[in-house]
Tab-separated table of C-alpha atoms and ligand atoms in Angstrom:
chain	number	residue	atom	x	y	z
A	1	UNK	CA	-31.216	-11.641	-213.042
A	2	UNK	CA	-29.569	-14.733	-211.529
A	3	UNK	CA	-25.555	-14.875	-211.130
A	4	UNK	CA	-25.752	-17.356	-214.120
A	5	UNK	CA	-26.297	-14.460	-215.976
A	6	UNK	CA	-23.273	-12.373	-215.026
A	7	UNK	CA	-20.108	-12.029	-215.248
A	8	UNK	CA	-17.971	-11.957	-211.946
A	9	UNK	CA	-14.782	-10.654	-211.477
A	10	UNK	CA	-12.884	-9.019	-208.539
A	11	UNK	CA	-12.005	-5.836	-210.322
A	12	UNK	CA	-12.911	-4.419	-213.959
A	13	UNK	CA	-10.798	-2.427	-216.544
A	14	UNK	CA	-12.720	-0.566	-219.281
A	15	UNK	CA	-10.202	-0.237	-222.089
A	16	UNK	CA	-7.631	-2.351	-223.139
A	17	UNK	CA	-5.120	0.316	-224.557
A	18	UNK	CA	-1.358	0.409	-222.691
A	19	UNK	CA	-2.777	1.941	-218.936
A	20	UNK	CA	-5.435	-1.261	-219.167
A	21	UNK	CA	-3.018	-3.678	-219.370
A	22	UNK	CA	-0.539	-2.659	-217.561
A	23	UNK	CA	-2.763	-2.590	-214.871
A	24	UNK	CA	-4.321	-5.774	-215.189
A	25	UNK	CA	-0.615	-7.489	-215.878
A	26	UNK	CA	-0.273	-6.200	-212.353
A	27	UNK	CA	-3.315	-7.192	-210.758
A	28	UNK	CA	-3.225	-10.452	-212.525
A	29	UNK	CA	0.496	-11.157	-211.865
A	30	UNK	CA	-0.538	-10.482	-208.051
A	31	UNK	CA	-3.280	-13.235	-208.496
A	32	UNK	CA	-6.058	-10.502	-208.669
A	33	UNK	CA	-8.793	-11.798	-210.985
A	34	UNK	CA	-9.174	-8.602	-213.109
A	35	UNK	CA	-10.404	-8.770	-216.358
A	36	UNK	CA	-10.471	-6.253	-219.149
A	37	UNK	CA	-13.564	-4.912	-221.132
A	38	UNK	CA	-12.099	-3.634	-224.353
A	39	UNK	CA	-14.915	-1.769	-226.742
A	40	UNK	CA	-12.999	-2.180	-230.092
A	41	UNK	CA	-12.552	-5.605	-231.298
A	42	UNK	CA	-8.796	-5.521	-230.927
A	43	UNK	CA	-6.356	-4.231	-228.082
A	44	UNK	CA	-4.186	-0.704	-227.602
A	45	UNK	CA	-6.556	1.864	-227.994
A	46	UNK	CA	-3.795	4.361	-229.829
A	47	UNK	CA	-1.174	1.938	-230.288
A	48	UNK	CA	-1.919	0.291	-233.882
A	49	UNK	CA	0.567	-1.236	-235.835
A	50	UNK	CA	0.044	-2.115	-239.708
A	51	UNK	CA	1.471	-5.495	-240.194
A	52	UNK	CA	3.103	-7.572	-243.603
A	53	UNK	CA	-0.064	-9.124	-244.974
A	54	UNK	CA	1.032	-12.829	-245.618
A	55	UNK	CA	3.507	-13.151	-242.738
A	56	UNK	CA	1.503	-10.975	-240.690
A	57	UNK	CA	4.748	-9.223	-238.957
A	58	UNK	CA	5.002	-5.977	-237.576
A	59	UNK	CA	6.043	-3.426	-239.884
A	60	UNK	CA	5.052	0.372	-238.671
A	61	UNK	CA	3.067	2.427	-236.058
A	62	UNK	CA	-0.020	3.721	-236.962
A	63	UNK	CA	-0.264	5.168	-233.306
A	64	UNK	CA	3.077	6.435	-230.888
A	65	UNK	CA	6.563	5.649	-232.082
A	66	UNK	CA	8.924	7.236	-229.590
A	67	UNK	CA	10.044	6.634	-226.153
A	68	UNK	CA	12.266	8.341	-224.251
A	69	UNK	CA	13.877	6.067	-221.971
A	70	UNK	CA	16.960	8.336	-220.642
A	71	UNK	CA	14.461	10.614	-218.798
A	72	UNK	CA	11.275	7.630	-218.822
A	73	UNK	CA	11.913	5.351	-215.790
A	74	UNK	CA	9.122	3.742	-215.818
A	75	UNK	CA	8.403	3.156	-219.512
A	76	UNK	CA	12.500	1.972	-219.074
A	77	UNK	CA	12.037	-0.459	-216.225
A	78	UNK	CA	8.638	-1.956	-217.959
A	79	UNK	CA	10.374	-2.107	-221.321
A	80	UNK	CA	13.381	-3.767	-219.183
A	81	UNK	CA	11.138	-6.203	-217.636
A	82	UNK	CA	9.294	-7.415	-220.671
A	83	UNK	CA	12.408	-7.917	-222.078
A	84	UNK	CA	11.859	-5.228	-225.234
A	85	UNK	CA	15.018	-3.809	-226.459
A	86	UNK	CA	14.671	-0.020	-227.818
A	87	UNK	CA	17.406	1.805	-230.353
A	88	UNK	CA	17.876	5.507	-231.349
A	89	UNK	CA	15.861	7.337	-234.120
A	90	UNK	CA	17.885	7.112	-237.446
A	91	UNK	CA	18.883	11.266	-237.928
A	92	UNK	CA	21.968	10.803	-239.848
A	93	UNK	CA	22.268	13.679	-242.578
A	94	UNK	CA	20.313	16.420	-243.937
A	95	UNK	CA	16.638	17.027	-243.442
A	96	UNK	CA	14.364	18.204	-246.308
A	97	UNK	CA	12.475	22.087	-245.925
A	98	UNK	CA	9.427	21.935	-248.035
A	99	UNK	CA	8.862	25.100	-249.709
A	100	UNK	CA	5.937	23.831	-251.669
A	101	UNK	CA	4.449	22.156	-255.066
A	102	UNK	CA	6.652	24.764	-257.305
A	103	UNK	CA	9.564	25.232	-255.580
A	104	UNK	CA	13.130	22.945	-254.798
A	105	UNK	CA	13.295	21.524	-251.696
A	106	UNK	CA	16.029	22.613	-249.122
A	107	UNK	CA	18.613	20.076	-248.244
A	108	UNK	CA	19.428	21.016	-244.310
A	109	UNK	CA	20.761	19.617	-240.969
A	110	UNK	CA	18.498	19.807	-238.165
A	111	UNK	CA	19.029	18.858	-234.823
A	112	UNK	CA	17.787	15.234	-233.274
A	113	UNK	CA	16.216	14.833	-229.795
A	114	UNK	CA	18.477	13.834	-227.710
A	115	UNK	CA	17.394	10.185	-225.799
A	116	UNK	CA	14.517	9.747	-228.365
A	117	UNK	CA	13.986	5.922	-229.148
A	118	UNK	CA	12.539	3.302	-230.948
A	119	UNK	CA	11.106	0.116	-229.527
A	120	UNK	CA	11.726	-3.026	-231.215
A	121	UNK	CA	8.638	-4.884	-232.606
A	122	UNK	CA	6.890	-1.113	-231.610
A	123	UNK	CA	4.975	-0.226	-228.831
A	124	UNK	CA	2.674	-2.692	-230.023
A	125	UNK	CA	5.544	-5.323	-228.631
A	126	UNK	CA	3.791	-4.169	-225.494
A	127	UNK	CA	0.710	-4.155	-225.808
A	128	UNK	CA	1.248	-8.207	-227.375
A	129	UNK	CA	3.530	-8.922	-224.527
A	130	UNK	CA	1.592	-7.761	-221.908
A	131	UNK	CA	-1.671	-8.954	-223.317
A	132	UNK	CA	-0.082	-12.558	-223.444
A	133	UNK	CA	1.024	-12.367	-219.562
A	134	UNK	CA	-2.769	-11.547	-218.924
A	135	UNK	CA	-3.806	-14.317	-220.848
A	136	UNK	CA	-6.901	-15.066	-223.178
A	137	UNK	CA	-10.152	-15.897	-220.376
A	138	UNK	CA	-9.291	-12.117	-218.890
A	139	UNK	CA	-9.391	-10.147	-222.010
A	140	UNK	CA	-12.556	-9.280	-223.613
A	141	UNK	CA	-12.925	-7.257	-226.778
A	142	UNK	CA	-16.159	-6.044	-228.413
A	143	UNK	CA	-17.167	-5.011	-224.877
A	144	UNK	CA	-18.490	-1.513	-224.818
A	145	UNK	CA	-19.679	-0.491	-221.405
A	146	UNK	CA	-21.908	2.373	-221.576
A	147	UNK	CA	-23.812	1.885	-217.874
A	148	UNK	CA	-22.466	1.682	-214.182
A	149	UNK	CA	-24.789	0.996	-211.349
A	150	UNK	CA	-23.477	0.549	-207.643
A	151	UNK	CA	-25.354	-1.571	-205.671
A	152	UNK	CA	-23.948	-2.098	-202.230
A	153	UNK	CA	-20.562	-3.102	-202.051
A	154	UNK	CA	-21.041	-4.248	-205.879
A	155	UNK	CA	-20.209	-2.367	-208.650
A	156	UNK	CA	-22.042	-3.146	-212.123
A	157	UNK	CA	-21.529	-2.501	-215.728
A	158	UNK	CA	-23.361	-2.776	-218.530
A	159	UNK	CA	-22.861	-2.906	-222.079
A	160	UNK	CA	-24.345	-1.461	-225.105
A	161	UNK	CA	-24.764	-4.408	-226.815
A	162	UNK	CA	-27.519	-7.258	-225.464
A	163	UNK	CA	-25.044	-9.757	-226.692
A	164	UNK	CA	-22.649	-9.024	-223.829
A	165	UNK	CA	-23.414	-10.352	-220.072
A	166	UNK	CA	-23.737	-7.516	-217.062
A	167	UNK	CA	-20.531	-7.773	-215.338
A	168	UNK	CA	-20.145	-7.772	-211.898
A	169	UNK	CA	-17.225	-6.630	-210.040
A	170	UNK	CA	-15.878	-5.188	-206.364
A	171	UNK	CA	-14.037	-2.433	-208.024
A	172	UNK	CA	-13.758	-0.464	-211.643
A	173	UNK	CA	-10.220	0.965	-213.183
A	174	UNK	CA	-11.427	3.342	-216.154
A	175	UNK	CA	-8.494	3.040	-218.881
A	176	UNK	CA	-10.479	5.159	-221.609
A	177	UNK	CA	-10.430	9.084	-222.793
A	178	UNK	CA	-12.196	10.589	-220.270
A	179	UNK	CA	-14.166	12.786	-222.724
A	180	UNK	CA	-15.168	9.527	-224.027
A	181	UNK	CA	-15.881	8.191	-220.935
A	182	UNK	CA	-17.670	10.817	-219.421
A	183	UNK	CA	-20.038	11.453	-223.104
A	184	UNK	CA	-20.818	7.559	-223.558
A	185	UNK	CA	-21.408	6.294	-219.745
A	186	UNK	CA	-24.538	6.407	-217.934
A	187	UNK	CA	-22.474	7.049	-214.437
A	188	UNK	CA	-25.723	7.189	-212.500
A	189	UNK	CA	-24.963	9.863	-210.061
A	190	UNK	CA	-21.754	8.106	-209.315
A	191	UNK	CA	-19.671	11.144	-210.153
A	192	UNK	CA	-19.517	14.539	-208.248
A	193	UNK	CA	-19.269	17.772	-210.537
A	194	UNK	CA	-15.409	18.081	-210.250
A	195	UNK	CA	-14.592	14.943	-211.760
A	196	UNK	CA	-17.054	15.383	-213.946
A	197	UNK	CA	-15.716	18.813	-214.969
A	198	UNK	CA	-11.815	17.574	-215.811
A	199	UNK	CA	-13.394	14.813	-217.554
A	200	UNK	CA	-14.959	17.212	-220.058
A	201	UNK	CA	-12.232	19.738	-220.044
A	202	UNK	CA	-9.019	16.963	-220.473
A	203	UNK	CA	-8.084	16.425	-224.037
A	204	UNK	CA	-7.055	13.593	-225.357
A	205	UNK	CA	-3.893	13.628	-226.698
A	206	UNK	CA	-3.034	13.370	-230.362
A	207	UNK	CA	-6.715	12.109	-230.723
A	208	UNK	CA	-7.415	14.346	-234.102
A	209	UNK	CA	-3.794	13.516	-235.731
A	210	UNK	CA	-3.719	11.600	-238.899
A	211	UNK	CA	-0.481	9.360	-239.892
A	212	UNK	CA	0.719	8.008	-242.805
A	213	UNK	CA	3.360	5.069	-243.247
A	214	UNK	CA	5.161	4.624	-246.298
A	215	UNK	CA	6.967	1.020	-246.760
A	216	UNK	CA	9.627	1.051	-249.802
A	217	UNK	CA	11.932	-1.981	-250.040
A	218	UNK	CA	15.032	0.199	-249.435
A	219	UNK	CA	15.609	2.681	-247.268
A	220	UNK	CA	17.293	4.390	-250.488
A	221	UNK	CA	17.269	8.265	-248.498
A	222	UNK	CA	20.088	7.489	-246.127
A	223	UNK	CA	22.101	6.391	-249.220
A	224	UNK	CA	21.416	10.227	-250.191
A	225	UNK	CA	22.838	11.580	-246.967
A	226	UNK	CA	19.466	12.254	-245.559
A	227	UNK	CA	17.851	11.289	-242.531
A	228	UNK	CA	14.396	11.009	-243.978
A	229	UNK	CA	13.169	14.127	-241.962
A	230	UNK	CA	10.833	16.240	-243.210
A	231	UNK	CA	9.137	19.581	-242.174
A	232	UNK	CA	6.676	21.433	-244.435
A	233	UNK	CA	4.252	24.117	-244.440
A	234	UNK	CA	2.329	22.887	-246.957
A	235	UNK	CA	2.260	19.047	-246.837
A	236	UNK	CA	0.222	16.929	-247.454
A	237	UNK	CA	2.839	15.358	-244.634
A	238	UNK	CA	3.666	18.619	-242.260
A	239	UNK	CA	6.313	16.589	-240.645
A	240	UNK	CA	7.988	13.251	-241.926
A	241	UNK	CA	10.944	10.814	-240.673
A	242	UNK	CA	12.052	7.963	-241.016
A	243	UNK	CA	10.836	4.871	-239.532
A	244	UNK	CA	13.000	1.962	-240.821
A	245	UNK	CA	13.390	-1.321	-238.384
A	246	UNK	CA	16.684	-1.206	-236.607
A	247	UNK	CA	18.855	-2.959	-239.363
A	248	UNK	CA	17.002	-0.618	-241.989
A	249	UNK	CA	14.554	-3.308	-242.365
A	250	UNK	CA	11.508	-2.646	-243.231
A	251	UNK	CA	12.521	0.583	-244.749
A	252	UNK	CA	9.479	2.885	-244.101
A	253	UNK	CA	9.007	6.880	-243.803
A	254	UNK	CA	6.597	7.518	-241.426
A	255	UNK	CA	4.627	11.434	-241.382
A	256	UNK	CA	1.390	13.271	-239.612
A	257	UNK	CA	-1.170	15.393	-242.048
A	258	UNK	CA	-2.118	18.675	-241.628
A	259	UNK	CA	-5.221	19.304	-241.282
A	260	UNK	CA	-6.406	20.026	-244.503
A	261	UNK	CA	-5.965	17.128	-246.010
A	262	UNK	CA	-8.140	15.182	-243.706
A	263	UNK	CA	-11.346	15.797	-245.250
A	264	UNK	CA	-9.965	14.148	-248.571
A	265	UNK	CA	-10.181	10.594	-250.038
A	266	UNK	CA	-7.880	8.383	-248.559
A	267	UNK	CA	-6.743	7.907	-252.489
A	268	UNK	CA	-6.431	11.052	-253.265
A	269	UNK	CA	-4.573	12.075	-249.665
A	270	UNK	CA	-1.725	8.840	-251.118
A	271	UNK	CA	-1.551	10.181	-254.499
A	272	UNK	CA	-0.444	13.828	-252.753
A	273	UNK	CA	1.993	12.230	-250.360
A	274	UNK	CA	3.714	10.369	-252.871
A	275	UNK	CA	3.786	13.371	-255.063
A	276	UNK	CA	5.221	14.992	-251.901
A	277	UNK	CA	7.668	12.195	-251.376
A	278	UNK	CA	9.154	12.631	-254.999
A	279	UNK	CA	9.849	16.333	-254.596
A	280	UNK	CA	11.403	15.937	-251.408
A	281	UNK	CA	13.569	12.805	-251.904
A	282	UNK	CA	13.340	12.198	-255.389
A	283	UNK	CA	11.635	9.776	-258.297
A	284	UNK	CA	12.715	6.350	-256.228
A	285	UNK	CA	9.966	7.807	-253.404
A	286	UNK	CA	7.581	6.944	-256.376
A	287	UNK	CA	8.468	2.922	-255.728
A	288	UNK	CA	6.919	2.448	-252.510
A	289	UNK	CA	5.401	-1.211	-251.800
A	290	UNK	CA	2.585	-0.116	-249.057
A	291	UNK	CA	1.227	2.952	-248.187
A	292	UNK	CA	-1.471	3.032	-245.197
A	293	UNK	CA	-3.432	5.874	-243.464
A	294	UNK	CA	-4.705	6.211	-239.963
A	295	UNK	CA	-7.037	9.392	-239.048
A	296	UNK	CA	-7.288	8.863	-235.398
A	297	UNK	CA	-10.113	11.682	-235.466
A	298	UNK	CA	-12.596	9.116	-237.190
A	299	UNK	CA	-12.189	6.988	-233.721
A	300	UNK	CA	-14.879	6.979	-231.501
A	301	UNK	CA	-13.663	4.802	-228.934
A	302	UNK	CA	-10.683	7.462	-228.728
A	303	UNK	CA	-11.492	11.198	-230.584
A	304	UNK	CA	-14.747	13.021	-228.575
A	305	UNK	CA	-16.271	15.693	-230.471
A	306	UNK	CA	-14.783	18.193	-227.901
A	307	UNK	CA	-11.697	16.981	-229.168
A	308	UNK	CA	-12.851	17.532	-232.629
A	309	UNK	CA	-14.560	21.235	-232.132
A	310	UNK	CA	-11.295	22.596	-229.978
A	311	UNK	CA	-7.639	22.913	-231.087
A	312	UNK	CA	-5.132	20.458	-230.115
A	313	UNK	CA	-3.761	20.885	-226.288
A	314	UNK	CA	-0.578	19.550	-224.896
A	315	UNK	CA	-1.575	17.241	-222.429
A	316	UNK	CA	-1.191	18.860	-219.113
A	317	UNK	CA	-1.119	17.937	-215.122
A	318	UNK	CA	-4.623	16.985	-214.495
A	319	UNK	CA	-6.209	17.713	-210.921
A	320	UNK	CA	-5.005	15.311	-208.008
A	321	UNK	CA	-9.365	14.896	-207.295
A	322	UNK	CA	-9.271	12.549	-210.829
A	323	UNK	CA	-6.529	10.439	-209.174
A	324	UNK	CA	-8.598	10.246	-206.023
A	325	UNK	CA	-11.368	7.071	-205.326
A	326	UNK	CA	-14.386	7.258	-206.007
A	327	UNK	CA	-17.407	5.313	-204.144
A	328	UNK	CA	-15.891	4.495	-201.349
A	329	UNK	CA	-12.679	3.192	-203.567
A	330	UNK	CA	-14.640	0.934	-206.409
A	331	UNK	CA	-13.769	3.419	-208.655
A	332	UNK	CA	-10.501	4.912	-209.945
A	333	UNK	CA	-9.365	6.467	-212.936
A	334	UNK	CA	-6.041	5.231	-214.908
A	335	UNK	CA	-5.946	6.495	-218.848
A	336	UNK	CA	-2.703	8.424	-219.528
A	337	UNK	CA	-4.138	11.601	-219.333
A	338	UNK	CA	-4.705	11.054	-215.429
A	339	UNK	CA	-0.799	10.515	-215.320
A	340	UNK	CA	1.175	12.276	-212.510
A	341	UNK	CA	4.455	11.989	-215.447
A	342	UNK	CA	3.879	12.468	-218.589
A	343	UNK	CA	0.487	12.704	-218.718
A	344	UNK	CA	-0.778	11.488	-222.517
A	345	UNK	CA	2.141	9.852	-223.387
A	346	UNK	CA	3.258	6.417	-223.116
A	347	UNK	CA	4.892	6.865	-220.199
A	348	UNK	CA	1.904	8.345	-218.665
A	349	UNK	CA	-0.177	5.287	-219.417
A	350	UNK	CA	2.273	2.971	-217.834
A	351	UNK	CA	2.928	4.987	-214.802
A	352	UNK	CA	-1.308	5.842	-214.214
A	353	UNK	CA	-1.969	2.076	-214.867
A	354	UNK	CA	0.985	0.437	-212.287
A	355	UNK	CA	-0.129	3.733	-209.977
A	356	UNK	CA	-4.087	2.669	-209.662
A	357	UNK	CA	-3.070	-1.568	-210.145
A	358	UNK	CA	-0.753	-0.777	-206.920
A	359	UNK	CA	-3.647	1.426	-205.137
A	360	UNK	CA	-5.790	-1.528	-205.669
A	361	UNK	CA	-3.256	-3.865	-204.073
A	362	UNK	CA	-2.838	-1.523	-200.785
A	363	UNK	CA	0.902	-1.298	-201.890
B	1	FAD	C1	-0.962	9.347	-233.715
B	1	FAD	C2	-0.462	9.232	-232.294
B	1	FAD	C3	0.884	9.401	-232.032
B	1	FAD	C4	1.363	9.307	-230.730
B	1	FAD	N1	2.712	9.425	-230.518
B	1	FAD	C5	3.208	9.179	-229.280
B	1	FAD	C6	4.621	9.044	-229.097
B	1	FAD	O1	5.411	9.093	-230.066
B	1	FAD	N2	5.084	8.824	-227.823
B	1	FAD	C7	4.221	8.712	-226.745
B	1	FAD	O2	4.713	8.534	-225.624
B	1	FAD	N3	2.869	8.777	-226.919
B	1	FAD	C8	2.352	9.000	-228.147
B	1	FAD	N4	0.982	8.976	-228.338
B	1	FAD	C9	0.110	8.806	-227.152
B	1	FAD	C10	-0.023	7.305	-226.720
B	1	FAD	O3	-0.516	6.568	-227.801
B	1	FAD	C11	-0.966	7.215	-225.530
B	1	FAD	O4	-0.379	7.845	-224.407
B	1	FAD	C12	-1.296	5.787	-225.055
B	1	FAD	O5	-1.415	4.878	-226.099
B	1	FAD	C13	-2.573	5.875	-224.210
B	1	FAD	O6	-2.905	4.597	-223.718
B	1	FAD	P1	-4.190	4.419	-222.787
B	1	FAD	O7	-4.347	2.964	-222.575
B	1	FAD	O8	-4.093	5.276	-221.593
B	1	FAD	O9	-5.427	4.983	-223.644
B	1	FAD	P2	-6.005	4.461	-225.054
B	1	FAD	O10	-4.904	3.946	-225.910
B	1	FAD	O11	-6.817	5.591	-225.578
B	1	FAD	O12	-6.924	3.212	-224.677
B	1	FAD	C14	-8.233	3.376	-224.243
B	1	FAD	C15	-9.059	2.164	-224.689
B	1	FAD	O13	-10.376	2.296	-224.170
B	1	FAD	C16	-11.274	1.755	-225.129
B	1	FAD	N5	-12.637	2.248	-224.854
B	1	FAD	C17	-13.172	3.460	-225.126
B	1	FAD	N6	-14.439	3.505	-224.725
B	1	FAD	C18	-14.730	2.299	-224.159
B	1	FAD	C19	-15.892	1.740	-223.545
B	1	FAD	N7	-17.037	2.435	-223.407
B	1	FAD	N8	-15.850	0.453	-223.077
B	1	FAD	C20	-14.694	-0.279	-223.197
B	1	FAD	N9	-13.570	0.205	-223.781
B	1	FAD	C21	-13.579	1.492	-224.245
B	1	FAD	C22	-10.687	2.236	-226.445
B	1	FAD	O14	-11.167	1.471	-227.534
B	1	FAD	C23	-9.192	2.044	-226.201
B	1	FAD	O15	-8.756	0.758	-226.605
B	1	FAD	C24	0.468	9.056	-229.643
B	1	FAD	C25	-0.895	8.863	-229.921
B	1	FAD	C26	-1.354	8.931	-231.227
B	1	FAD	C27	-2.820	8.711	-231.514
């Protein structure tokens, strides 16, 4: 193969979900030529956002809403820097207890988080922002690497499509699930047992919840003296709130589904939350304008079937030897999961990404 038929870079990112980008916005912003190999044929891996179909603005999260920026530094200084303001999650007045299909539901006040936010635009304000500091000839979707081959001093990766040239790089972040990336990559001996091992055992988080976003044209809860908070034990929603923009507009109710409403039709799964919606908050819920579902579990690029065959884990402090380099430093690790705060969440993925970007740099 002649170097006509590759593509060179000085470091490669598979995955172009937050800890991708933030680490190429680094590299790139240090005049690193890092590029990003993104599978899907869009960017932020969790973070999806369903937009208004003719003006195509953003109108809910399909992925992560909250922040926490009072006890996030990092996610506060990044949000900061990209300019991104953030504002409280509406809990004025009573929640709703679900007692079921037959019975009235129970007006009552439950305690907010303290310090939990919203980000304007959503997280997916991020993942545009930082996508747009990378600019276009770094990012490349509909790039699923499923082979790595050292050679050298070179590393090289593969994809599983023929369309797609061999890339050819000095060193490899990995920004993906690691259950993903350790079922769907031909490593090639590259990887000693241990890594291997967390790999396998490190689940990814929230990657078997389902969400549901509700748009109405008014928020027309609050003007019932309820916050749009939900919690039920027998759904279809399990959990609700609401998810307006900061001014109330676009009113929405965002909630996850239990599990037993998964393996219905996505029609019949609406049909039960709106029924839901009516008992809890009353006939206006029945007026909504949109209504869209995301089961993340159907996601291959993000749900393993370890992750599908074992119950849900909260994301815990993975092993310093999957923050360590591999190969002689060509390789490191920076999904959210391999976080040293808040591993799994956003601010995991931020602080991983800037951690490995910075490692990269010798800073
Ligand atoms: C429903 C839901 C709700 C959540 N709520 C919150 C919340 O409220 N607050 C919070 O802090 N966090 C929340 N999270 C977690 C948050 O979304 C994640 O921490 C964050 O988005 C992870 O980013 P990441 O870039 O590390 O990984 P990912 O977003 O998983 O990105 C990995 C990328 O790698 C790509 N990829 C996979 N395989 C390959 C391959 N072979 N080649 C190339 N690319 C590949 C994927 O397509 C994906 O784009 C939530 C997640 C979900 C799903």
């Amino acid at each position: 193969m002649t170097p006509e038929d590759q593509l060179h870079c000085e470091i490669a990112i598979i995955g172009g979900g937050l800890s991708g980008l933030i680490a190429c916005n680094v590299l790139v912003s240090a005049g690193i030529d890092a590029h990003i190999f993104e599978a899907a044929n869009r960017l932020g891996g969790r973070i999806k956002s369903t937009r208004d179909q003719h003006t195509g603005k953003y109108l809910a999260d399909l992925g992560p809403t909250w922040v926490w920026p009072e006890y996030q530094p990092i996610a506060a200084r990044w949000l900061k820097a990209l300019n991104i303001q953030t504002y409280h999650q509406y809990d004025q007045g009573d929640a709703i207890i679900d007692m079921g299909a037959n019975q009235s539901p129970m007006r009552q006040f439950l305690l907010g988080q303290h310090g939990i936010a919203r980000i304007i635009g959503g997280p997916q304000n991020l993942i545009d922002q930082l996508a747009k500091n990378i600019g276009p000839d770094n990012i490349h979707c509909d790039y699923q690497i499923n082979q790595i081959i050292r050679s050298n001093d070179r590393m090289f990766l593969h994809s599983a499509n023929n369309i797609s040239k061999p890339i050819d790089s000095n060193k490899i972040i990995v920004a993906a699930p690691l259950r993903i990336m350790e079922q769907t990559i031909n490593w090639n001996d590259l990887l000693d047992q241990a890594a291997t091992n967390i790999m396998q055992s490190a689940p990814t988080w929230m990657a078997t919840q389902a969400k549901a976003v509700i748009i109405y044209k008014t928020p027309f809860w609050r003007e019932l003296g309820l916050s749009g908070r939900i919690a039920s034990q027998f759904g279809p929603l399990f959990e609700a709130h609401d998810h307006c923009g900061p001014d109330g507009s676009p009113a929405a109710l965002f909630g996850f589904l239990g599990p037993s409403q998964q393996a219905n039709k996505p029609d019949e799964i609406k049909s039960n939350i709106i029924q839901q919606l009516v008992r809890c908050f009353g006939n206006k819920a029945a007026d909504f304008e949109k209504i869209e579902l995301m089961n993340w579990e159907s996601d291959n690029l993000i749900c393993s079937d370890q992750d599908r065959q074992t119950p849900p884990a909260h994301p815990e402090l993975l092993p310093d030897h999957i923050r360590s380099d591999y190969c002689d430093g060509r390789l490191l690790f920076a999904v959210a999961e391999t976080a040293t705060q808040s591993p799994g969440l956003i601010e995991g993925a931020i602080e991983a990404g800037e951690r490995m970007a910075k490692r990269v740099l010798g800073a």
